[in-house]
Amino acid sequence: MPVKCRNCPLRKREVFSPFTDDELRFMEHFKSGEMVVDPKTDILLEGAKSAQLFTVLSGMGVRYKQLEDGGRQVINFVLPGDFIGLQAGVMDEMKHSVASTNSMTLCVFQRTGLWEIFEKHPERAFDLTWLSAREEHFLGETLATIGQRSGLERVAWGLLQIFRRGQDLGLSNGRRMPLPYTQHDLADALGLSLVHTNKTLTRLRERKLATWRNGELEIPDLGALADAAATDIPDRATRPLF
Amino acid sequence: MPVKCRNCPLRKREVFSPFTDDELRFMEHFKSGEMVVDPKTDILLEGAKSAQLFTVLSGMGVRYKQLEDGGRQVINFVLPGDFIGLQAGVMDEMKHSVASTNSMTLCVFQRTGLWEIFEKHPERAFDLTWLSAREEHFLGETLATIGQRSGLERVAWGLLQIFRRGQDLGLSNGRRMPLPYTQHDLADALGLSLVHTNKTLTRLRERKLATWRNGELEIPDLGALADAAATDIPDRATRPLF
DNA sequence: CGAACTATTGACACCCCTCAAGACCCGTGG
DNA sequence: CCACGGGTCTTGAGGGGTGTCAATAGTTCG
């Protein structure tokens, strides 16, 4: 029973382009409902064979892998517009877990709809592949950062990355944006210890490059922070499909 | 002008399943030629808008990102059956480079064929998305390793990973397989310095867990090495499409 | 024979991890 | 109301893993 999706961030390849009639029809056809998730709750678990795919309408979360020894690697941060569960839809099961950080509302699709997309909507199918390739690209960037850069560079890069995504999503008020994660989340994402991440954040704050407090991130000068991250100004990133 | 592709590792989802007639026809239709690449040669450069996609018929290579400061991150190792250039085909340009290590022979496809696949061969298109999702999965594993594990564990994990892929491809003679990379390549893949990688390889050799010499890797006991890598026995990995 | 690349080994420094303790916040229950 | 516990953030001390620098040797190639 398709539900009207007032807020579903279905997009063409352009960020924030208006919906076409075709896209609206497409959305309503495949959407099967909405779902609200409490903070700090697992949405998908590694190994799960989920029958649903999700799109984030609001709230934030993390993709992560739990290690045997108790460690955790945060793969990336999940923001509004992100697609969740494509792995379970295309492969047989999830290869990582997804948990909410905030309270999140999700747009729900049935996995079976995927086949219909590939059969009847080749352009949408192409978009799905594009989405997956984009994820691959970002993971490569992350890998290069974790593998090759120092602690300060990693933290600066991570904050910069998520701030840019927030900007593209319209989450930022000028130089501020909400960031409900814990320092532990960031540490696990960057491959640093919690303590060292904390001390590095303090350094960034002292240098007035980035201040992250009470769930709000402030970056006075993107360029200065980018210098600290040793990255060139990058591709503007987020282009959600649904 | 389609070229007969005697060796093209087109597969169904099963590793080494025989070709179906449909698959053979599909291959020949999209293949536009073969290509031989000298060792140590770039095949695709980051930022390139390549008109071709490739499949590896033989030889080995690396996917990598060159950093501004001279560093290099090896994203992963390219083995026979791997697909190269999907990013350039789906997105506008390559987000990483690909270079040969060995002498490689490649199967060449025209990028324009991609659209035809999505329009007329939804099952193949699904396979492409599956491929991309699989890459994403492996990158996640790598990220977790680099981000969370010690040097010894990383090296053990890396050797194990590539050995298993070699096994699946039939490249291994029992406990040995050819491995033409340099220690520098491995170091750049694992986020370790060359020197430390060397010393860690020595330790693995002394413990008789893995011996990598003269371009050949020998692993006497996969289980023992897996213990050193702190990984559970994983999903058997490589299932190439083309 | 020299140049370039690769592998190896030692010395040393330092980044980052671990352990530990305390502060602050907030919910719960006595 | 206060006590208590859990989660998060913060700071200090100490140690070890890892990076950097440097030198040697083996190999290939011209």
Coordinates of C-alpha atoms (C1' of nucleotides) in Angstrom, one line a residue:
Chain A
M1 CA 0.0 0.0 0.0
P2 CA 2.0 3.0 -1.2
V3 CA 2.2 5.8 1.2
K4 CA 2.5 9.4 0.1
C5 CA 6.0 10.5 0.6
R6 CA 6.0 14.2 1.1
N7 CA 9.6 14.4 2.1
C8 CA 11.3 11.6 0.3
P9 CA 14.5 13.0 -1.1
L10 CA 14.2 11.3 -4.5
R11 CA 16.5 13.2 -6.8
K12 CA 17.8 13.2 -10.3
R13 CA 21.5 13.4 -10.5
E14 CA 21.4 17.1 -9.6
V15 CA 21.3 17.9 -5.9
F16 CA 17.9 19.4 -4.9
S17 CA 16.5 19.3 -8.4
P18 CA 12.7 19.3 -8.3
F19 CA 10.9 16.0 -8.7
T20 CA 9.6 15.1 -12.1
D21 CA 6.2 13.5 -12.4
D22 CA 7.9 10.3 -13.5
E23 CA 10.0 10.3 -10.4
L24 CA 7.0 10.9 -8.1
R25 CA 5.1 8.1 -9.7
F26 CA 8.2 5.9 -9.3
M27 CA 8.6 6.7 -5.7
E28 CA 5.0 6.1 -4.7
H29 CA 5.0 2.8 -6.6
F30 CA 7.9 1.3 -4.7
K31 CA 7.5 2.9 -1.3
S32 CA 5.8 0.6 1.2
G33 CA 5.7 2.8 4.3
E34 CA 7.6 4.9 6.7
M35 CA 9.3 3.9 9.9
V36 CA 10.6 5.8 13.0
V37 CA 13.6 4.4 14.9
D38 CA 14.6 5.4 18.4
P39 CA 18.1 6.7 19.0
K40 CA 21.0 4.2 19.5
T41 CA 19.1 1.4 17.9
D42 CA 20.3 -1.1 15.3
I43 CA 18.4 -0.9 12.0
L44 CA 20.2 -3.7 10.2
L45 CA 22.6 -6.2 11.6
E46 CA 25.5 -7.7 9.8
G47 CA 24.5 -11.1 8.4
A48 CA 20.8 -10.1 8.2
K49 CA 18.8 -11.0 5.1
S50 CA 16.5 -8.1 5.2
A51 CA 13.4 -8.0 3.1
Q52 CA 13.4 -4.2 3.2
L53 CA 15.5 -1.4 1.9
F54 CA 15.5 2.0 3.5
T55 CA 16.0 5.6 2.7
V56 CA 16.8 8.1 5.4
L57 CA 14.3 10.9 5.6
S58 CA 15.7 12.5 8.8
G59 CA 18.1 11.8 11.6
M60 CA 21.6 10.4 11.5
G61 CA 23.2 7.1 12.0
V62 CA 26.3 5.0 11.4
R63 CA 27.3 2.0 9.3
Y64 CA 29.7 -0.1 11.2
K65 CA 31.4 -3.4 11.5
Q66 CA 31.8 -5.2 14.9
L67 CA 35.0 -7.0 15.3
E68 CA 35.5 -10.2 17.3
D69 CA 37.9 -8.6 19.7
G70 CA 35.4 -6.0 20.7
G71 CA 36.7 -3.3 18.4
R72 CA 34.4 -1.4 16.0
Q73 CA 35.0 0.2 12.7
V74 CA 32.6 2.9 11.6
I75 CA 32.4 2.6 7.8
N76 CA 30.7 5.9 7.4
F77 CA 28.1 8.2 8.7
V78 CA 24.5 7.9 7.5
L79 CA 22.7 11.2 6.7
P80 CA 19.3 12.1 5.3
G81 CA 19.0 10.9 1.7
D82 CA 21.2 7.9 2.2
F83 CA 20.3 4.5 1.0
I84 CA 20.4 1.7 3.5
G85 CA 20.4 -2.0 2.8
L86 CA 21.3 -2.1 -0.9
Q87 CA 23.9 -4.8 0.0
A88 CA 21.2 -7.0 1.4
G89 CA 19.1 -6.3 -1.6
V90 CA 21.8 -7.2 -4.2
M91 CA 23.9 -9.7 -2.3
D92 CA 22.3 -12.3 0.0
E93 CA 23.0 -10.5 3.3
M94 CA 24.3 -7.4 4.9
K95 CA 28.0 -7.2 5.3
H96 CA 27.9 -4.5 7.9
S97 CA 25.4 -3.2 10.5
V98 CA 23.5 0.1 10.6
A99 CA 22.5 1.9 13.7
S100 CA 20.7 5.1 14.5
T101 CA 22.3 7.8 16.5
N102 CA 19.5 10.2 16.5
S103 CA 15.8 9.5 16.2
M104 CA 15.5 8.6 12.6
T105 CA 12.6 8.3 10.2
L106 CA 13.0 6.0 7.3
C107 CA 11.3 5.5 4.0
V108 CA 10.7 1.7 3.5
F109 CA 10.9 -0.2 0.2
Q110 CA 10.4 -3.9 -0.4
R111 CA 13.4 -5.8 -1.6
T112 CA 11.4 -7.5 -4.3
G113 CA 10.9 -4.1 -5.9
L114 CA 14.5 -4.2 -6.9
W115 CA 14.0 -6.7 -9.6
E116 CA 11.2 -4.7 -11.0
I117 CA 13.4 -1.7 -11.2
F118 CA 16.1 -3.5 -13.1
E119 CA 13.5 -5.0 -15.5
K120 CA 11.3 -2.0 -16.1
H121 CA 13.3 1.1 -15.1
P122 CA 16.8 0.8 -16.6
E123 CA 17.5 4.4 -15.8
R124 CA 16.8 3.9 -12.2
A125 CA 18.8 0.7 -12.2
F126 CA 21.7 2.7 -13.6
D127 CA 21.2 5.2 -10.8
L128 CA 21.5 2.3 -8.3
T129 CA 24.8 1.2 -9.8
W130 CA 25.9 4.8 -9.8
L131 CA 25.1 5.0 -6.1
S132 CA 27.0 1.9 -5.3
A133 CA 30.0 3.2 -7.3
R134 CA 29.9 6.4 -5.4
E135 CA 30.0 4.6 -2.1
E136 CA 33.0 2.7 -3.4
H137 CA 34.6 6.0 -4.2
F138 CA 34.1 7.5 -0.8
L139 CA 35.3 4.3 0.9
G140 CA 38.5 4.7 -1.2
E141 CA 38.9 8.2 0.1
T142 CA 38.4 7.1 3.6
L143 CA 40.9 4.2 3.2
A144 CA 43.5 6.6 1.9
T145 CA 43.0 8.9 4.8
I146 CA 43.1 6.2 7.5
G147 CA 46.0 4.5 5.8
Q148 CA 48.2 7.4 5.0
R149 CA 47.4 10.4 7.1
S150 CA 48.3 11.5 10.7
G151 CA 45.8 11.8 13.5
L152 CA 45.3 15.5 13.2
E153 CA 44.8 15.2 9.4
R154 CA 42.3 12.4 9.9
V155 CA 40.2 14.3 12.4
A156 CA 40.2 17.4 10.3
W157 CA 39.4 15.4 7.2
G158 CA 36.5 13.7 8.9
L159 CA 34.9 16.8 10.3
L160 CA 35.4 18.5 6.9
Q161 CA 33.8 15.6 5.1
I162 CA 30.7 15.5 7.2
F163 CA 30.3 19.2 7.3
R164 CA 30.4 19.4 3.5
R165 CA 27.7 16.7 3.3
G166 CA 25.7 18.7 5.8
Q167 CA 26.0 21.8 3.7
D168 CA 24.8 19.9 0.6
L169 CA 21.8 18.6 2.5
G170 CA 20.9 22.1 3.8
L171 CA 21.6 21.0 7.4
S172 CA 24.1 23.8 8.1
N173 CA 23.4 27.3 9.3
G174 CA 26.3 29.1 7.7
R175 CA 29.3 27.7 9.6
R176 CA 27.4 25.5 12.0
M177 CA 25.6 22.2 11.8
P178 CA 24.1 19.6 14.2
L179 CA 26.3 16.6 14.8
P180 CA 24.8 14.2 17.3
Y181 CA 27.6 11.6 17.2
T182 CA 29.9 10.9 20.1
Q183 CA 33.7 11.3 20.0
H184 CA 33.7 7.5 20.3
D185 CA 31.9 7.3 16.9
L186 CA 34.4 9.6 15.3
A187 CA 37.3 7.7 16.8
D188 CA 36.0 4.4 15.5
A189 CA 35.5 5.9 12.1
L190 CA 39.0 7.3 11.9
G191 CA 40.9 4.3 13.4
L192 CA 42.0 6.4 16.3
S193 CA 41.6 5.8 20.0
L194 CA 39.0 7.7 21.9
V195 CA 41.5 9.5 24.0
H196 CA 43.7 10.6 21.1
T197 CA 40.7 11.7 19.2
N198 CA 39.6 13.8 22.1
K199 CA 43.0 15.4 22.4
T200 CA 43.1 16.1 18.7
L201 CA 39.7 17.7 18.8
T202 CA 41.0 19.9 21.6
R203 CA 43.9 21.0 19.4
L204 CA 41.6 21.8 16.5
R205 CA 39.5 23.8 18.9
E206 CA 42.5 25.7 20.2
R207 CA 43.6 26.5 16.7
K208 CA 40.1 27.7 16.0
L209 CA 39.8 25.3 13.1
A210 CA 36.8 23.4 14.3
T211 CA 34.7 23.4 17.4
W212 CA 32.4 20.5 18.1
R213 CA 30.4 20.8 21.3
N214 CA 27.0 19.8 22.6
G215 CA 26.1 18.1 19.4
E216 CA 27.0 21.0 17.2
L217 CA 29.9 21.4 14.9
E218 CA 31.3 24.9 14.0
I219 CA 33.8 25.4 11.3
P220 CA 34.8 29.1 11.0
D221 CA 37.0 28.7 7.9
L222 CA 36.6 25.7 5.6
G223 CA 39.8 26.5 3.7
A224 CA 41.9 26.6 6.9
L225 CA 40.5 23.2 8.0
A226 CA 41.1 21.8 4.6
D227 CA 44.7 22.8 4.8
A228 CA 44.9 21.0 8.1
A229 CA 43.4 18.0 6.5
A230 CA 45.9 18.2 3.6
T231 CA 43.1 17.8 1.1
D232 CA 42.3 19.8 -1.9
I233 CA 38.8 21.1 -2.2
P234 CA 36.9 18.1 -3.3
D235 CA 33.9 17.1 -5.4
R236 CA 30.7 18.4 -3.9
A237 CA 29.4 15.2 -2.7
T238 CA 25.9 14.1 -1.9
R239 CA 23.5 13.2 -4.6
P240 CA 20.9 10.9 -3.2
L241 CA 18.7 8.8 -5.4
F242 CA 15.6 8.3 -3.4
Chain B
M1 CA 34.2 -6.0 -34.3
P2 CA 33.7 -8.6 -31.7
V3 CA 36.7 -10.8 -31.0
K4 CA 36.4 -14.4 -29.9
C5 CA 37.2 -14.4 -26.2
R6 CA 38.6 -17.8 -25.5
N7 CA 39.7 -17.0 -22.0
C8 CA 37.3 -14.4 -20.9
P9 CA 36.3 -15.3 -17.4
L10 CA 32.7 -14.5 -17.8
R11 CA 30.8 -16.2 -15.0
K12 CA 27.5 -16.7 -13.5
R13 CA 27.3 -16.1 -9.8
E14 CA 29.1 -19.4 -9.2
V15 CA 32.8 -19.4 -9.4
F16 CA 34.0 -21.4 -12.4
S17 CA 30.6 -22.4 -13.6
P18 CA 30.6 -23.2 -17.3
F19 CA 29.5 -20.5 -19.8
T20 CA 25.9 -20.7 -21.0
D21 CA 25.2 -20.0 -24.6
D22 CA 23.5 -16.8 -23.6
E23 CA 26.6 -15.6 -21.8
L24 CA 28.9 -16.5 -24.7
R25 CA 26.7 -14.5 -27.1
F26 CA 26.6 -11.6 -24.6
M27 CA 30.4 -11.6 -24.2
E28 CA 31.1 -11.5 -27.9
H29 CA 28.6 -8.8 -28.5
F30 CA 30.1 -6.4 -26.1
K31 CA 33.8 -7.2 -26.4
S32 CA 35.7 -4.9 -28.6
G33 CA 39.2 -6.4 -28.4
E34 CA 42.1 -7.5 -26.3
M35 CA 45.0 -5.5 -25.0
V36 CA 48.4 -6.3 -23.6
V37 CA 50.0 -4.0 -21.1
D38 CA 53.6 -3.9 -20.1
P39 CA 54.6 -4.3 -16.4
K40 CA 54.6 -1.2 -14.2
T41 CA 52.3 0.7 -16.5
D42 CA 49.3 2.8 -15.8
I43 CA 46.1 1.5 -17.3
L44 CA 43.7 4.2 -16.0
L45 CA 44.6 7.4 -14.3
E46 CA 42.6 9.1 -11.6
G47 CA 40.4 11.8 -13.3
A48 CA 40.4 10.0 -16.6
K49 CA 37.2 9.9 -18.6
S50 CA 37.9 6.6 -20.2
A51 CA 35.8 5.3 -23.1
Q52 CA 36.7 1.8 -22.3
L53 CA 36.1 -0.7 -19.6
F54 CA 38.4 -3.7 -19.1
T55 CA 38.4 -7.2 -17.7
V56 CA 41.6 -8.8 -16.6
L57 CA 42.4 -12.0 -18.5
S58 CA 45.8 -12.5 -17.0
G59 CA 48.4 -10.7 -15.0
M60 CA 48.1 -8.7 -11.8
G61 CA 47.9 -5.0 -10.9
V62 CA 46.9 -2.5 -8.3
R63 CA 44.2 0.1 -7.8
Y64 CA 45.7 3.1 -6.0
K65 CA 45.3 6.7 -5.1
Q66 CA 48.2 9.1 -5.3
L67 CA 48.3 11.6 -2.5
E68 CA 49.5 15.2 -2.9
D69 CA 52.3 14.7 -0.4
G70 CA 53.8 11.8 -2.3
G71 CA 52.1 9.1 -0.4
R72 CA 50.2 6.4 -2.1
Q73 CA 47.3 4.2 -1.0
V74 CA 46.8 0.9 -2.7
I75 CA 43.0 0.4 -2.7
N76 CA 43.2 -3.3 -3.6
F77 CA 45.0 -5.8 -5.8
V78 CA 43.7 -6.5 -9.3
L79 CA 43.6 -10.2 -10.3
P80 CA 42.4 -12.1 -13.3
G81 CA 38.6 -11.8 -13.7
D82 CA 38.5 -8.3 -12.1
F83 CA 36.6 -5.5 -13.7
I84 CA 38.4 -2.2 -14.3
G85 CA 36.9 1.1 -15.0
L86 CA 33.3 0.6 -13.9
Q87 CA 33.6 3.9 -12.0
A88 CA 34.5 5.8 -15.2
G89 CA 31.6 4.0 -16.9
V90 CA 29.0 4.9 -14.4
M91 CA 30.3 8.1 -12.9
D92 CA 32.0 10.7 -15.1
E93 CA 35.6 9.9 -14.3
M94 CA 37.9 7.5 -12.5
K95 CA 38.3 8.2 -8.8
H96 CA 41.5 6.1 -8.6
S97 CA 44.3 4.9 -10.8
V98 CA 45.0 1.4 -12.0
A99 CA 48.4 0.1 -12.9
S100 CA 49.8 -3.2 -14.0
T101 CA 52.4 -5.0 -11.9
N102 CA 52.9 -7.9 -14.2
S103 CA 52.4 -8.0 -17.9
M104 CA 48.7 -8.0 -18.2
T105 CA 46.2 -8.9 -20.9
L106 CA 42.9 -7.2 -20.8
C107 CA 39.5 -7.7 -22.4
V108 CA 38.2 -4.4 -23.8
F109 CA 34.6 -3.2 -23.7
Q110 CA 33.3 0.1 -25.0
R111 CA 31.7 2.2 -22.4
T112 CA 28.7 2.9 -24.6
G113 CA 27.8 -0.7 -24.3
L114 CA 26.9 -0.1 -20.6
W115 CA 23.7 1.6 -21.5
E116 CA 22.7 -1.2 -23.8
I117 CA 23.3 -3.6 -20.9
F118 CA 21.0 -1.7 -18.6
E119 CA 18.3 -1.4 -21.3
K120 CA 18.3 -4.8 -22.8
H121 CA 20.0 -7.1 -20.2
P122 CA 18.6 -6.4 -16.8
E123 CA 20.1 -9.5 -15.4
R124 CA 23.5 -8.4 -16.4
A125 CA 22.9 -5.0 -15.1
F126 CA 22.0 -6.5 -11.8
D127 CA 25.2 -8.4 -11.9
L128 CA 27.1 -5.1 -12.4
T129 CA 25.4 -3.6 -9.3
W130 CA 26.2 -6.8 -7.5
L131 CA 29.8 -6.5 -8.5
S132 CA 29.9 -2.9 -7.2
A133 CA 28.3 -3.9 -4.0
R134 CA 30.8 -6.6 -3.6
E135 CA 33.7 -4.2 -4.0
E136 CA 32.1 -2.0 -1.4
H137 CA 32.0 -4.9 0.9
F138 CA 35.6 -5.7 0.5
L139 CA 36.6 -2.1 0.9
G140 CA 34.7 -2.2 4.2
E141 CA 36.7 -5.2 5.3
T142 CA 39.9 -3.5 4.4
L143 CA 38.9 -0.4 6.2
A144 CA 38.2 -2.4 9.4
T145 CA 41.6 -4.0 9.1
I146 CA 43.6 -0.9 8.6
G147 CA 41.6 1.1 11.1
Q148 CA 41.5 -1.4 13.9
R149 CA 44.2 -4.0 13.7
S150 CA 48.0 -4.1 14.5
G151 CA 50.7 -4.4 11.9
L152 CA 51.2 -8.1 12.2
E153 CA 47.5 -8.7 11.9
R154 CA 47.3 -6.5 8.9
V155 CA 50.1 -8.2 7.0
A156 CA 48.7 -11.6 7.9
W157 CA 45.3 -10.6 6.8
G158 CA 46.5 -9.1 3.6
L159 CA 48.5 -12.2 2.6
L160 CA 45.6 -14.4 3.6
Q161 CA 43.1 -12.4 1.6
I162 CA 45.1 -12.4 -1.6
F163 CA 46.0 -16.1 -1.2
R164 CA 42.4 -17.0 -0.9
R165 CA 41.6 -15.1 -4.0
G166 CA 44.4 -16.9 -5.8
Q167 CA 43.0 -20.2 -4.7
D168 CA 39.6 -19.3 -6.0
L169 CA 41.1 -18.4 -9.3
G170 CA 43.2 -21.5 -9.6
L171 CA 46.4 -19.6 -9.4
S172 CA 47.7 -21.7 -6.4
N173 CA 49.7 -24.9 -6.5
G174 CA 48.6 -26.3 -3.1
R175 CA 50.1 -23.9 -0.6
R176 CA 52.0 -21.7 -3.1
M177 CA 51.0 -19.0 -5.5
P178 CA 52.7 -16.4 -7.6
L179 CA 52.7 -12.9 -6.1
P180 CA 54.6 -10.4 -8.3
Y181 CA 54.0 -7.4 -6.1
T182 CA 56.7 -5.6 -4.1
Q183 CA 56.8 -5.2 -0.4
H184 CA 56.2 -1.5 -1.1
D185 CA 52.9 -2.3 -2.7
L186 CA 51.8 -4.3 0.3
A187 CA 52.9 -1.6 2.6
D188 CA 50.9 1.0 0.7
A189 CA 47.9 -1.3 0.8
L190 CA 48.0 -1.9 4.5
G191 CA 48.9 1.7 5.6
L192 CA 52.3 0.6 7.0
S193 CA 55.7 1.8 6.2
L194 CA 57.9 -0.2 3.9
V195 CA 60.4 -0.9 6.7
H196 CA 57.9 -2.1 9.2
T197 CA 56.2 -4.2 6.6
N198 CA 59.5 -5.9 5.8
K199 CA 60.2 -6.6 9.5
T200 CA 56.7 -8.0 9.9
L201 CA 57.1 -10.3 6.9
T202 CA 60.3 -11.5 8.5
R203 CA 58.4 -12.3 11.7
L204 CA 55.8 -14.2 9.8
R205 CA 58.5 -16.1 8.0
E206 CA 60.2 -17.0 11.2
R207 CA 57.0 -18.2 12.7
K208 CA 56.5 -20.3 9.5
L209 CA 53.1 -18.7 9.0
A210 CA 53.8 -17.2 5.5
T211 CA 56.9 -17.0 3.3
W212 CA 56.9 -14.6 0.4
R213 CA 60.0 -14.7 -1.7
N214 CA 61.0 -14.2 -5.3
G215 CA 57.5 -13.4 -6.3
E216 CA 56.0 -16.5 -4.7
L217 CA 53.9 -16.7 -1.6
E218 CA 53.8 -19.9 0.4
I219 CA 51.3 -20.4 3.3
P220 CA 51.8 -23.8 5.0
D221 CA 48.7 -23.5 7.2
L222 CA 45.9 -21.2 6.3
G223 CA 44.2 -21.7 9.7
A224 CA 47.4 -20.7 11.6
L225 CA 47.7 -17.6 9.5
A226 CA 44.1 -16.8 10.0
D227 CA 44.6 -17.0 13.7
A228 CA 47.4 -14.5 13.4
A229 CA 45.1 -12.2 11.4
A230 CA 42.4 -12.6 14.0
T231 CA 39.9 -13.3 11.3
D232 CA 37.3 -16.0 11.2
I233 CA 37.3 -18.1 8.1
P234 CA 35.6 -15.8 5.6
D235 CA 33.3 -15.9 2.7
R236 CA 35.0 -17.5 -0.3
A237 CA 35.5 -14.4 -2.3
T238 CA 36.0 -14.0 -5.9
R239 CA 33.1 -14.2 -8.3
P240 CA 33.9 -12.3 -11.4
L241 CA 31.2 -11.3 -13.9
F242 CA 33.0 -11.1 -17.2
Chain C
dC1 C1' 81.0 -1.2 -14.4
dG2 C1' 77.5 1.9 -12.7
dA3 C1' 72.5 3.1 -12.0
dA4 C1' 68.2 1.8 -10.3
dC5 C1' 65.2 -1.0 -7.8
dT6 C1' 64.3 -4.2 -4.1
dA7 C1' 65.1 -6.4 0.2
dT8 C1' 67.1 -6.3 4.7
dT9 C1' 68.7 -4.6 9.2
dG10 C1' 69.9 -1.4 13.1
dA11 C1' 69.3 2.9 15.7
dC12 C1' 66.4 6.3 17.3
dA13 C1' 62.4 9.3 17.9
dC14 C1' 57.7 10.1 18.4
dC15 C1' 53.0 9.4 17.6
dC16 C1' 49.5 7.1 19.4
dC17 C1' 47.6 3.6 22.6
dT18 C1' 46.5 2.0 27.2
dC19 C1' 45.6 2.7 31.9
dA20 C1' 43.7 5.7 35.3
dA21 C1' 41.3 9.2 37.5
dG22 C1' 38.2 12.9 37.7
dA23 C1' 34.4 16.1 36.1
dC24 C1' 30.0 16.8 34.2
dC25 C1' 25.5 15.5 32.8
dC26 C1' 21.3 13.0 33.3
dG27 C1' 18.2 9.4 34.5
dT28 C1' 16.5 6.4 38.1
dG29 C1' 15.3 5.0 42.6
dG30 C1' 15.4 5.5 47.6
Chain D
dC1 C1' 15.9 15.8 48.2
dC2 C1' 19.9 13.2 47.6
dA3 C1' 22.5 8.9 46.3
dC4 C1' 23.9 6.2 42.8
dG5 C1' 25.1 4.5 38.3
dG6 C1' 26.0 5.0 33.5
dG7 C1' 27.5 7.6 29.6
dT8 C1' 30.4 11.2 27.8
dC9 C1' 34.2 14.3 27.9
dT10 C1' 38.7 15.6 29.7
dT11 C1' 43.5 15.3 31.3
dG12 C1' 47.8 13.2 32.8
dA13 C1' 51.5 9.5 32.9
dG14 C1' 53.9 5.9 30.8
dG15 C1' 55.0 2.5 27.4
dG16 C1' 55.2 0.3 23.0
dG17 C1' 54.3 0.0 18.3
dT18 C1' 55.5 2.2 14.2
dG19 C1' 57.8 5.8 11.3
dT20 C1' 62.0 7.8 9.8
dC21 C1' 66.8 7.9 8.7
dA22 C1' 70.7 5.4 7.2
dA23 C1' 73.6 1.9 5.5
dT24 C1' 74.4 -2.6 3.2
dA25 C1' 73.7 -6.2 -0.1
dG26 C1' 71.6 -8.6 -4.0
dT27 C1' 69.6 -8.3 -8.6
dT28 C1' 68.7 -6.6 -13.1
dC29 C1' 69.7 -3.9 -16.9
dG30 C1' 72.1 -0.9 -19.9

